[in-house]
PDB file of C-alpha atoms in Angstrom:
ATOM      1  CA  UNK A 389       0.000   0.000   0.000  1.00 85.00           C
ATOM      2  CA  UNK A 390       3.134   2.208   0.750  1.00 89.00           C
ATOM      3  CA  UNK A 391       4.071   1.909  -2.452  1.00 90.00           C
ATOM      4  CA  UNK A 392       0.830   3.278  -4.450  1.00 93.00           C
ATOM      5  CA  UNK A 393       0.405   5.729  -1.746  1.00 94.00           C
ATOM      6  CA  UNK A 394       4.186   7.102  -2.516  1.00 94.00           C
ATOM      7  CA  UNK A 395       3.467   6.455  -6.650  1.00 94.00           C
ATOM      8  CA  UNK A 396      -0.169   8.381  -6.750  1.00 95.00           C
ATOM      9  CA  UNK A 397       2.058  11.289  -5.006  1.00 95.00           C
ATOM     10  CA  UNK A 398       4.451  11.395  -7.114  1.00 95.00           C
ATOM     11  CA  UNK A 399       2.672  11.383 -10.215  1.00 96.00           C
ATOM     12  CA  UNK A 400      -0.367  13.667  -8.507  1.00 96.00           C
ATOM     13  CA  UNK A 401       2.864  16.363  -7.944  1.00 96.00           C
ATOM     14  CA  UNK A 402       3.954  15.620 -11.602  1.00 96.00           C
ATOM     15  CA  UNK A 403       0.434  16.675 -13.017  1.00 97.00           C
ATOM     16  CA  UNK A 404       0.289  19.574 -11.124  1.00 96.00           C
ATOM     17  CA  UNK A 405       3.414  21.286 -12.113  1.00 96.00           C
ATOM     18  CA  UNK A 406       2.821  19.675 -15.613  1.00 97.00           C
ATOM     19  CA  UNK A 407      -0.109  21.799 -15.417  1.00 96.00           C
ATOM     20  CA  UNK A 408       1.441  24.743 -14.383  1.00 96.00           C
ATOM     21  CA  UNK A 409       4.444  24.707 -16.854  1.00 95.00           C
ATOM     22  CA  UNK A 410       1.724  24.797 -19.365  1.00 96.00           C
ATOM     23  CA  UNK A 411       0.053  27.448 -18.525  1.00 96.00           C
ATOM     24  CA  UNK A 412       3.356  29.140 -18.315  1.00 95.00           C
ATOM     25  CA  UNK A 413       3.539  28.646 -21.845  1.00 94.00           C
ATOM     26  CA  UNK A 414       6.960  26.251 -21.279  1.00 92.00           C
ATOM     27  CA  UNK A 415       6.033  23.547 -23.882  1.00 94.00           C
ATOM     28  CA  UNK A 416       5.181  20.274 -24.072  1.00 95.00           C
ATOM     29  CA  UNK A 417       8.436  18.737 -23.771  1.00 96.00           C
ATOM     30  CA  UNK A 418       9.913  21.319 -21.116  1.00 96.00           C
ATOM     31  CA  UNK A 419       6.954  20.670 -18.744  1.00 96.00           C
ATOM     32  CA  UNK A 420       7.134  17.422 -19.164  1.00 96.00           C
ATOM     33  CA  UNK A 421      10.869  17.426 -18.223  1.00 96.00           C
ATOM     34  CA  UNK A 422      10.432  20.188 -15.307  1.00 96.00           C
ATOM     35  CA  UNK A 423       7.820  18.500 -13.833  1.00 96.00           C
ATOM     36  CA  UNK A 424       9.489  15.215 -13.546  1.00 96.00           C
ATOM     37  CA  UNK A 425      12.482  16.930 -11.985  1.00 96.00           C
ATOM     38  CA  UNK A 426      10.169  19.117  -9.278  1.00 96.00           C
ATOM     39  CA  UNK A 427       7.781  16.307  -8.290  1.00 95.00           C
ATOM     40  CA  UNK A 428      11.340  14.051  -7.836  1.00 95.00           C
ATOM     41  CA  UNK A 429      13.154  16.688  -5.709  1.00 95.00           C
ATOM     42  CA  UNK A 430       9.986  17.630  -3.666  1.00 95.00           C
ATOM     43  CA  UNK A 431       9.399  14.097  -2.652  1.00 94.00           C
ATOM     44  CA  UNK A 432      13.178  13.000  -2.486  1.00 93.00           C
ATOM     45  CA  UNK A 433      13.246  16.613   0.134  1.00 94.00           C
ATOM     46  CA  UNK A 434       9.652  16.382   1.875  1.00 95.00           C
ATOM     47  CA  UNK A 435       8.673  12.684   1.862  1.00 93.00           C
ATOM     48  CA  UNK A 436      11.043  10.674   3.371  1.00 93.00           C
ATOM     49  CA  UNK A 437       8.901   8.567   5.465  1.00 93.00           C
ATOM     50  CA  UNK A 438       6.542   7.686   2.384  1.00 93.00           C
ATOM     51  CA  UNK A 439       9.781   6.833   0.167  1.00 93.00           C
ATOM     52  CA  UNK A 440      11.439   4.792   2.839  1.00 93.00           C
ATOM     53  CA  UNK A 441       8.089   3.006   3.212  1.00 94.00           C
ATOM     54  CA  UNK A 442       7.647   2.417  -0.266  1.00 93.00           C
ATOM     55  CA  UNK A 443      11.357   0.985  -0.710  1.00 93.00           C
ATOM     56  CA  UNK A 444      10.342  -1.456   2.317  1.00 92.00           C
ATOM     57  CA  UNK A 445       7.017  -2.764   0.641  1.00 89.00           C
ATOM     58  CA  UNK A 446       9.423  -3.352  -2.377  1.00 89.00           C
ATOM     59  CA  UNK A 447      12.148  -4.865  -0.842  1.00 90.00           C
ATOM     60  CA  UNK A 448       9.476  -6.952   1.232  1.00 88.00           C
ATOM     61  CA  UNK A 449       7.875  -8.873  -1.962  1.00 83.00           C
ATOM     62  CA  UNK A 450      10.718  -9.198  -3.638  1.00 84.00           C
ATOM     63  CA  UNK A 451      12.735 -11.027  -0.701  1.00 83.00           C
ATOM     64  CA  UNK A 452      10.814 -13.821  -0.559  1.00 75.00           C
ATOM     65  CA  UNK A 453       9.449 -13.731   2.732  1.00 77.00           C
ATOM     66  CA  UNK A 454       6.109 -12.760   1.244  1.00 70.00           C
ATOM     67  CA  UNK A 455       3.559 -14.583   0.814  1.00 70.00           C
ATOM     68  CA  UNK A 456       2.635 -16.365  -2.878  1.00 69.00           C
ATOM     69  CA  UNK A 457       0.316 -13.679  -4.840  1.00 72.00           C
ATOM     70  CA  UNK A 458      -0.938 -16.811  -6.629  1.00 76.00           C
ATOM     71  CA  UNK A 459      -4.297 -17.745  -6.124  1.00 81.00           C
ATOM     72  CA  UNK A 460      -5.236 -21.187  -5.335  1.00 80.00           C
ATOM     73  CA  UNK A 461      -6.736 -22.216  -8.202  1.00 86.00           C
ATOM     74  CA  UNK A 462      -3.234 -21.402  -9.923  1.00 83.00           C
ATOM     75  CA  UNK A 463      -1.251 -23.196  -7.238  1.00 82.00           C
ATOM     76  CA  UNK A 464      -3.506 -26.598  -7.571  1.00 86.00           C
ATOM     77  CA  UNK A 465      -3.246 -26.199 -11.502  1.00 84.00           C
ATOM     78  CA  UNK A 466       0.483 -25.912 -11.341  1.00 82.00           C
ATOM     79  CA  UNK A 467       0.125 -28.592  -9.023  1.00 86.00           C
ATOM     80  CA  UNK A 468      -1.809 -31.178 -10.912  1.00 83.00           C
ATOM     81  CA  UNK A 469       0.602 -29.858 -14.457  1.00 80.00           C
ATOM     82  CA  UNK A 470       3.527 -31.048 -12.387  1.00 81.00           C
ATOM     83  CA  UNK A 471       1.829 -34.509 -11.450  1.00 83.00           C
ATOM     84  CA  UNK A 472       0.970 -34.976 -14.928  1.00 79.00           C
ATOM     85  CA  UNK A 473       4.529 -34.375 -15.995  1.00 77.00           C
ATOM     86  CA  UNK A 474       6.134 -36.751 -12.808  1.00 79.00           C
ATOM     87  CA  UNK A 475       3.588 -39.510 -13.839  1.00 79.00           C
ATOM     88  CA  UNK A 476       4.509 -39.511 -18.040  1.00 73.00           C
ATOM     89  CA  UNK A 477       7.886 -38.611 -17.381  1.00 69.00           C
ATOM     90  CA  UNK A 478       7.534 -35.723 -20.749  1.00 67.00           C
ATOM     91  CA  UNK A 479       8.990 -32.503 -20.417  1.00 68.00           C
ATOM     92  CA  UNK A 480       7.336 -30.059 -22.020  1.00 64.00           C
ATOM     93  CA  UNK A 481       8.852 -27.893 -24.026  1.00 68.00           C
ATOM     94  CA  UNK A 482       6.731 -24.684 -24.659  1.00 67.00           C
ATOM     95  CA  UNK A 483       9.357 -23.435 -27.339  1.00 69.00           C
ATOM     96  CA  UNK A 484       8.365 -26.035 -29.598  1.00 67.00           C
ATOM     97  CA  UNK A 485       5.427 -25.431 -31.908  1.00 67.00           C
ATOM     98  CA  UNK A 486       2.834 -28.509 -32.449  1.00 66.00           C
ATOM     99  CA  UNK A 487       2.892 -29.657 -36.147  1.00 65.00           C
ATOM    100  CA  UNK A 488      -0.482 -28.901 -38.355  1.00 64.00           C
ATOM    101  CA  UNK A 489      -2.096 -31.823 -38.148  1.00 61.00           C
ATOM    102  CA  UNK A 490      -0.795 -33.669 -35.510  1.00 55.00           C
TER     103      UNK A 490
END
């Protein structure tokens, strides 16, 4: 949640000075640019707490220690794939394209 909390900042700070470039008459491609560099340096200088949060959540799912976000019907059909393949003894190989006709 840390993580689309920090995100939906970010990019909510981006509009606004996207916005506001505009209006300035900067361009399309200088507001663009501007407002990625403000909404970076305002939240890299103000938001801390929400960055170091978000970095956690990341570093959290990608450790390992978190939990599967498979569902179960996808962990009993991987399950039931891999008995298939243990009782026939085929690999599969899904680089392989089936024949016409076969």
């Amino acid at each position: 949640m840390a993580f689309w909390k920090f995100t939906a900042l970010r990019v909510g700070l981006m509009a606004a000075v996207f916005v506001a470039c505009l209006y300035l008459g900067l361009g399309i491609l200088y507001s663009a640019i501007a407002s990625a560099i403000i909404a970076w340096c305002v939240t890299y200088l103000f938001f801390r707490s929400w960055r170091d949060a978000a970095a956690e959540a990341v570093a959290y799912r990608f450790s390992g220690k978190a939990g599967s976000i498979r569902t179960s019907t996808e962990i009993s059909d991987a399950m039931a794939e891999d008995a298939i393949v243990e009782q026939d003894g085929v690999r599969p190989d899904p680089d392989r394209r089936q024949q016409p006709g076969s």
